[in-house]
mmCIF file of C-alpha atoms in Angstrom:
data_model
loop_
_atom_site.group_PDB
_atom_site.id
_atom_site.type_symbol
_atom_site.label_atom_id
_atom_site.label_comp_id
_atom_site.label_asym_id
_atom_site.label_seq_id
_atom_site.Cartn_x
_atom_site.Cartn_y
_atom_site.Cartn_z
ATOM 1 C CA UNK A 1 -14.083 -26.650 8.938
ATOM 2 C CA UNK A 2 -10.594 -25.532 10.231
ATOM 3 C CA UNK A 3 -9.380 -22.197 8.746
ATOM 4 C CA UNK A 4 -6.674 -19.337 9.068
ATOM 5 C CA UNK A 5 -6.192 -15.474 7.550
ATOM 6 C CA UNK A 6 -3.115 -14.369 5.424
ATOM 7 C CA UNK A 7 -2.725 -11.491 6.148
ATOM 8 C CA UNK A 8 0.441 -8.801 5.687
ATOM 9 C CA UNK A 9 0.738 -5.970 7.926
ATOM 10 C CA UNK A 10 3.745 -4.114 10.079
ATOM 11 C CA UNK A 11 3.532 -3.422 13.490
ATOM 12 C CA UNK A 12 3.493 0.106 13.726
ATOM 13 C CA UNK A 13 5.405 1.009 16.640
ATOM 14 C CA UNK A 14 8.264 -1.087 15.298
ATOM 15 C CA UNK A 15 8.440 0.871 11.942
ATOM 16 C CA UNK A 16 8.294 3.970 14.627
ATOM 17 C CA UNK A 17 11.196 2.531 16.121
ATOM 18 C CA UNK A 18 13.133 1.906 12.666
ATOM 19 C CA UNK A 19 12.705 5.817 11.350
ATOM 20 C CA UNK A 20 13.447 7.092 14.274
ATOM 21 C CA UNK A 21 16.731 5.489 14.469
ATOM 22 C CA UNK A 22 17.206 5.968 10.710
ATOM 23 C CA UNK A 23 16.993 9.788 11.459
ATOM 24 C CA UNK A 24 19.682 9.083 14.591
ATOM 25 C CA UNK A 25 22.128 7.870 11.837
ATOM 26 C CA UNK A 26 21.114 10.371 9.255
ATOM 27 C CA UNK A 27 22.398 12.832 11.893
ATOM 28 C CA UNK A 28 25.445 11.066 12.857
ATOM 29 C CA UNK A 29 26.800 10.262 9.477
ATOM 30 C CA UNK A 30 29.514 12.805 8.097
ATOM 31 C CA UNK A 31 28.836 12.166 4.362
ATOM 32 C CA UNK A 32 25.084 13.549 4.863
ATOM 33 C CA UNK A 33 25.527 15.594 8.134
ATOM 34 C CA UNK A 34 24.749 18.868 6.424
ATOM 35 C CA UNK A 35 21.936 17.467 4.158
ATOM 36 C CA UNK A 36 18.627 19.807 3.966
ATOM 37 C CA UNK A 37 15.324 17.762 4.688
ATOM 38 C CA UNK A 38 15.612 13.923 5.902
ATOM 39 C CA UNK A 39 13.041 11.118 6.726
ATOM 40 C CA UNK A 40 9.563 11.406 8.074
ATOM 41 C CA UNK A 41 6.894 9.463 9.199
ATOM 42 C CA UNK A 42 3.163 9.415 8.207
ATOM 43 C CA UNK A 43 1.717 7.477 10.312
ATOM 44 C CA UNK A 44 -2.147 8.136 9.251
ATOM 45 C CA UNK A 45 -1.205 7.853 5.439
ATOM 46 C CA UNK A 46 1.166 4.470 6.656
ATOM 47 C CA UNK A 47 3.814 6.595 4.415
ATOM 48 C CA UNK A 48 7.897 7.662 4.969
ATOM 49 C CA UNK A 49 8.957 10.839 3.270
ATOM 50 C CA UNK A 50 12.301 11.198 2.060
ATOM 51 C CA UNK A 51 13.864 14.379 0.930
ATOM 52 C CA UNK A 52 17.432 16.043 -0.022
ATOM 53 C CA UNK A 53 19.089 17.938 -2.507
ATOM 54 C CA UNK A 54 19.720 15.418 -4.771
ATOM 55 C CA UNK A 55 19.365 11.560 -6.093
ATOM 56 C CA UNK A 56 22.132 9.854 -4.861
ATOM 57 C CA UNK A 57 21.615 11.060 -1.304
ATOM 58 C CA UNK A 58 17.880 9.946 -1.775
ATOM 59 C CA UNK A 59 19.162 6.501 -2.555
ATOM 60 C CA UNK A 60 21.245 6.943 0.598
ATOM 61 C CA UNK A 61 18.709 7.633 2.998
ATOM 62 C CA UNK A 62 17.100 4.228 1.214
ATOM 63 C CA UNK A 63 19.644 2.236 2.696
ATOM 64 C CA UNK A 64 19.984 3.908 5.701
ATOM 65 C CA UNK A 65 15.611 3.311 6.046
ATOM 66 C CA UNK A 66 16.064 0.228 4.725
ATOM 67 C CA UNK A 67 19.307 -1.107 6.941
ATOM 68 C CA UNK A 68 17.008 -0.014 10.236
ATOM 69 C CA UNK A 69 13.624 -1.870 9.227
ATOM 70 C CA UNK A 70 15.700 -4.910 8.655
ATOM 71 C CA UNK A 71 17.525 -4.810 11.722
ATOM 72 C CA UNK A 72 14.280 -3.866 13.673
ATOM 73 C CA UNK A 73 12.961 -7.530 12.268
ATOM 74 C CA UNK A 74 10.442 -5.992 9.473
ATOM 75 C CA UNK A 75 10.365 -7.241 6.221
ATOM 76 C CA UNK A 76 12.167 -5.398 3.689
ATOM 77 C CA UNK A 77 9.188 -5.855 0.739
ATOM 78 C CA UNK A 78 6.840 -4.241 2.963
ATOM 79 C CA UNK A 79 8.499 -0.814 1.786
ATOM 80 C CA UNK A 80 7.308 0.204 -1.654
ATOM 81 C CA UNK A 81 10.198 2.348 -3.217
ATOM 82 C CA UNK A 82 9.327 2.076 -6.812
ATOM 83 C CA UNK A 83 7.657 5.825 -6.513
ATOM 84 C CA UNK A 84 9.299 7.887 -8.616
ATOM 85 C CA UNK A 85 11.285 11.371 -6.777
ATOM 86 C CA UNK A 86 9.125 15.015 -7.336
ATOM 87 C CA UNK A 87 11.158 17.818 -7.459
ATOM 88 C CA UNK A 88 9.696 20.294 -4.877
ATOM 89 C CA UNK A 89 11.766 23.358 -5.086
ATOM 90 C CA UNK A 90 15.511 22.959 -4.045
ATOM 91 C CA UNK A 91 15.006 19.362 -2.737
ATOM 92 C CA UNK A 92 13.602 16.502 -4.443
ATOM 93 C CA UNK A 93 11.123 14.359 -2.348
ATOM 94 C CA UNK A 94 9.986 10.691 -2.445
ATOM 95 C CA UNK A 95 7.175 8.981 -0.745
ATOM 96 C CA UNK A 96 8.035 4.867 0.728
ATOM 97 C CA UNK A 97 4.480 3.166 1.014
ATOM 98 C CA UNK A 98 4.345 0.340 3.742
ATOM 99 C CA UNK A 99 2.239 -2.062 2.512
ATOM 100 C CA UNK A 100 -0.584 -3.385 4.513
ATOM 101 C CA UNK A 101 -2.411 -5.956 4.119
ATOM 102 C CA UNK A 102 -2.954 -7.949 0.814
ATOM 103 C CA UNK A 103 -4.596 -6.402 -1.542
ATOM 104 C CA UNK A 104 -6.669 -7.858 -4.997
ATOM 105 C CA UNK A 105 -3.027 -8.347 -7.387
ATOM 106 C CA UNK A 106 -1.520 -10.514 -4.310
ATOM 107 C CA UNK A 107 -4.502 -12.336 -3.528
ATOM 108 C CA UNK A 108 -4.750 -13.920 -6.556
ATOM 109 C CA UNK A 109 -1.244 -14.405 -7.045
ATOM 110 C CA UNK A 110 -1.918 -16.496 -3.171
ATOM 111 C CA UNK A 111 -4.694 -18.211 -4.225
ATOM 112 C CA UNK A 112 -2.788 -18.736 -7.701
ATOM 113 C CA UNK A 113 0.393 -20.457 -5.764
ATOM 114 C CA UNK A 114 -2.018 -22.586 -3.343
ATOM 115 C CA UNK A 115 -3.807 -23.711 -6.541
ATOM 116 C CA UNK A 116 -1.260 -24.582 -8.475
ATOM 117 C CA UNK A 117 0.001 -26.797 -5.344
ATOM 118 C CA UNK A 118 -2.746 -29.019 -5.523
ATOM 119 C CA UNK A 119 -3.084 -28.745 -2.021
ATOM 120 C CA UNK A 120 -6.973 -29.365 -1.138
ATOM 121 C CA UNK A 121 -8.001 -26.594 0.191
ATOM 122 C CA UNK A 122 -10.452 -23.809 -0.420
ATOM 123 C CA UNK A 123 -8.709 -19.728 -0.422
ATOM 124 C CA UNK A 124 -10.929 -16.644 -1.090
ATOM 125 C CA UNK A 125 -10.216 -12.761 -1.249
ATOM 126 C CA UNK A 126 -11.772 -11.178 2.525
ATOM 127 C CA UNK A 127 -10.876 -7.327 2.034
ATOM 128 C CA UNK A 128 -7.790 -6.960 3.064
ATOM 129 C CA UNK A 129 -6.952 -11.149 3.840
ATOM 130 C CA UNK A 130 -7.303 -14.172 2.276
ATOM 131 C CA UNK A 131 -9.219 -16.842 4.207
ATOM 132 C CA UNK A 132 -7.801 -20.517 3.719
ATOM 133 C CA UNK A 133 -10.564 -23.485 4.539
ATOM 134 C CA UNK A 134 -10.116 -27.403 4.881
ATOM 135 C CA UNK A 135 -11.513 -30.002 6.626
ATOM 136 C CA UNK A 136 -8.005 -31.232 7.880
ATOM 137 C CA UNK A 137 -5.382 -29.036 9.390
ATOM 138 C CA UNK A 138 -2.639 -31.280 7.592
ATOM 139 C CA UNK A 139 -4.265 -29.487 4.931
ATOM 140 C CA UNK A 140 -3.798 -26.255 5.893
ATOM 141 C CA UNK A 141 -0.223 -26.510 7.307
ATOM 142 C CA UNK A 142 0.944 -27.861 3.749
ATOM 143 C CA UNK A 143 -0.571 -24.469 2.509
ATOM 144 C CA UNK A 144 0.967 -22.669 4.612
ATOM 145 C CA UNK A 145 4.221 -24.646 3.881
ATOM 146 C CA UNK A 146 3.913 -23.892 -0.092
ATOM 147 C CA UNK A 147 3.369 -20.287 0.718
ATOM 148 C CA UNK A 148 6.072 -19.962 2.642
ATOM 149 C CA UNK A 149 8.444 -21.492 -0.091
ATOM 150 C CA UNK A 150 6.398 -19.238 -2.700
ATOM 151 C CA UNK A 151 7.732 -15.961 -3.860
ATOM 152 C CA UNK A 152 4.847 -13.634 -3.811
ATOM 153 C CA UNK A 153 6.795 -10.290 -2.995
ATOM 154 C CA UNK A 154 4.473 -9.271 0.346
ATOM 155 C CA UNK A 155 5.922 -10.423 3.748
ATOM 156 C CA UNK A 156 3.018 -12.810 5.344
ATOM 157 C CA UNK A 157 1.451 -13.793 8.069
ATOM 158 C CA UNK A 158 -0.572 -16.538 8.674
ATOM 159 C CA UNK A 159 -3.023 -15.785 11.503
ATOM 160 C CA UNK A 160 -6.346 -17.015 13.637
ATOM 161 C CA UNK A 161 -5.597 -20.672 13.083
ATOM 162 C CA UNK A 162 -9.001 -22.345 13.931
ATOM 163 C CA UNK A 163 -9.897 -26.288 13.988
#
C-alpha cells in the first residue's frame, strides 16, 4: 500500500527569523518608534506576544508580523489572530498562535474534501496528521492535487511519500 502524512507545521527557526526582523522594523519605523512594549516570541508555548498602548498600533504590529512571515516564505494562515486584545495595565496585549499541525476540526474538513473528490483512497486522523492510503500512487497524487486546490484554511504539507 503506498501512503503519505498531511501534515502542517512551521519551521521554527524561520518564524525566529521573521520576529526578529519584525522587531528590526518596529524599531526603525517613525510612526511607532516611541511605542511601549512590542513583539515577542514564545517559542515553548509556539506563541507571539504583541503589546502597545493602544488598538490601532496592535493592528500595526499585525502587519508588520505578518509582512515578515510572508516574506520569510511562511504561510500567512499559520498565524491565528482571531484572539481577542487583554488589557494589562497601560498596554493592551494579544497573543498570535502558530498553528501546528492539524488538529481534529481540519482533519475532517481533509478527509471531508478528499471524500467528496471521489478520489479512491483511504484518509484517517494520526494525532497530529492525517495518513492518506492507496494501492496506486496516481491515486494519491490526485489527492494531493484536490487538496491543494481545496480551501481548508491550514497551510499543508504533504510528507513521507511511500510506494
Amino acid at each position: 500500500m503506498a501512503s503519505f502524512d498531511i501534515v502542517s507545521k512551521v519551521d521554527p527557526q524561520t518564524l525566529e527569523n521573521a520576529v526578529n526582523t519584525a522587531i528590526k522594523e518596529l524599531a526603525t519605523r517613525y510612526d511607532l518608534r516611541d511605542t511601549k512594549g512590542g513583539i515577542e516570541l514564545n517559542k515553548k508555548e509556539n506563541t507571539i506576544l504583541l503589546s502597545s498602548e493602544n488598538s490601532m498600533r496592535i493592528k500595526a504590529l499585525e502587519d508588520i508580523l505578518l509582512g515578515r512571515v510572508v516574506k520569510q516564505g511562511i504561510d500567512g494562515t499559520s498565524l491565528d489572530f482571531t484572539a481577542d486584545e487583554q488589557p494589562s495595565g497601560q498596554l493592551i496585549k494579544k497573543t498570535i498562535k502558530v498553528r501546528a499541525g492539524v488538529d481534529k476540526e481540519f482533519g475532517r474538513k481533509i478527509i471531508k474534501a478528499i471524500k467528496d473528490a471521489k478520489v479512491k483512497v483511504e484518509a484517517q486522523m494520526q494525532d497530529d496528521q492525517v495518513r492518506v492510503t492507496s494501492k496506486k500512487i496516481d491515486d494519491l497524487q490526485a489527492a494531493i492535487a484536490v487538496l491543494r486546490k481545496a480551501d481548508i484554511g491550514l497551510p499543508l504539507q504533504f510528507v513521507n511519500m511511500k510506494s
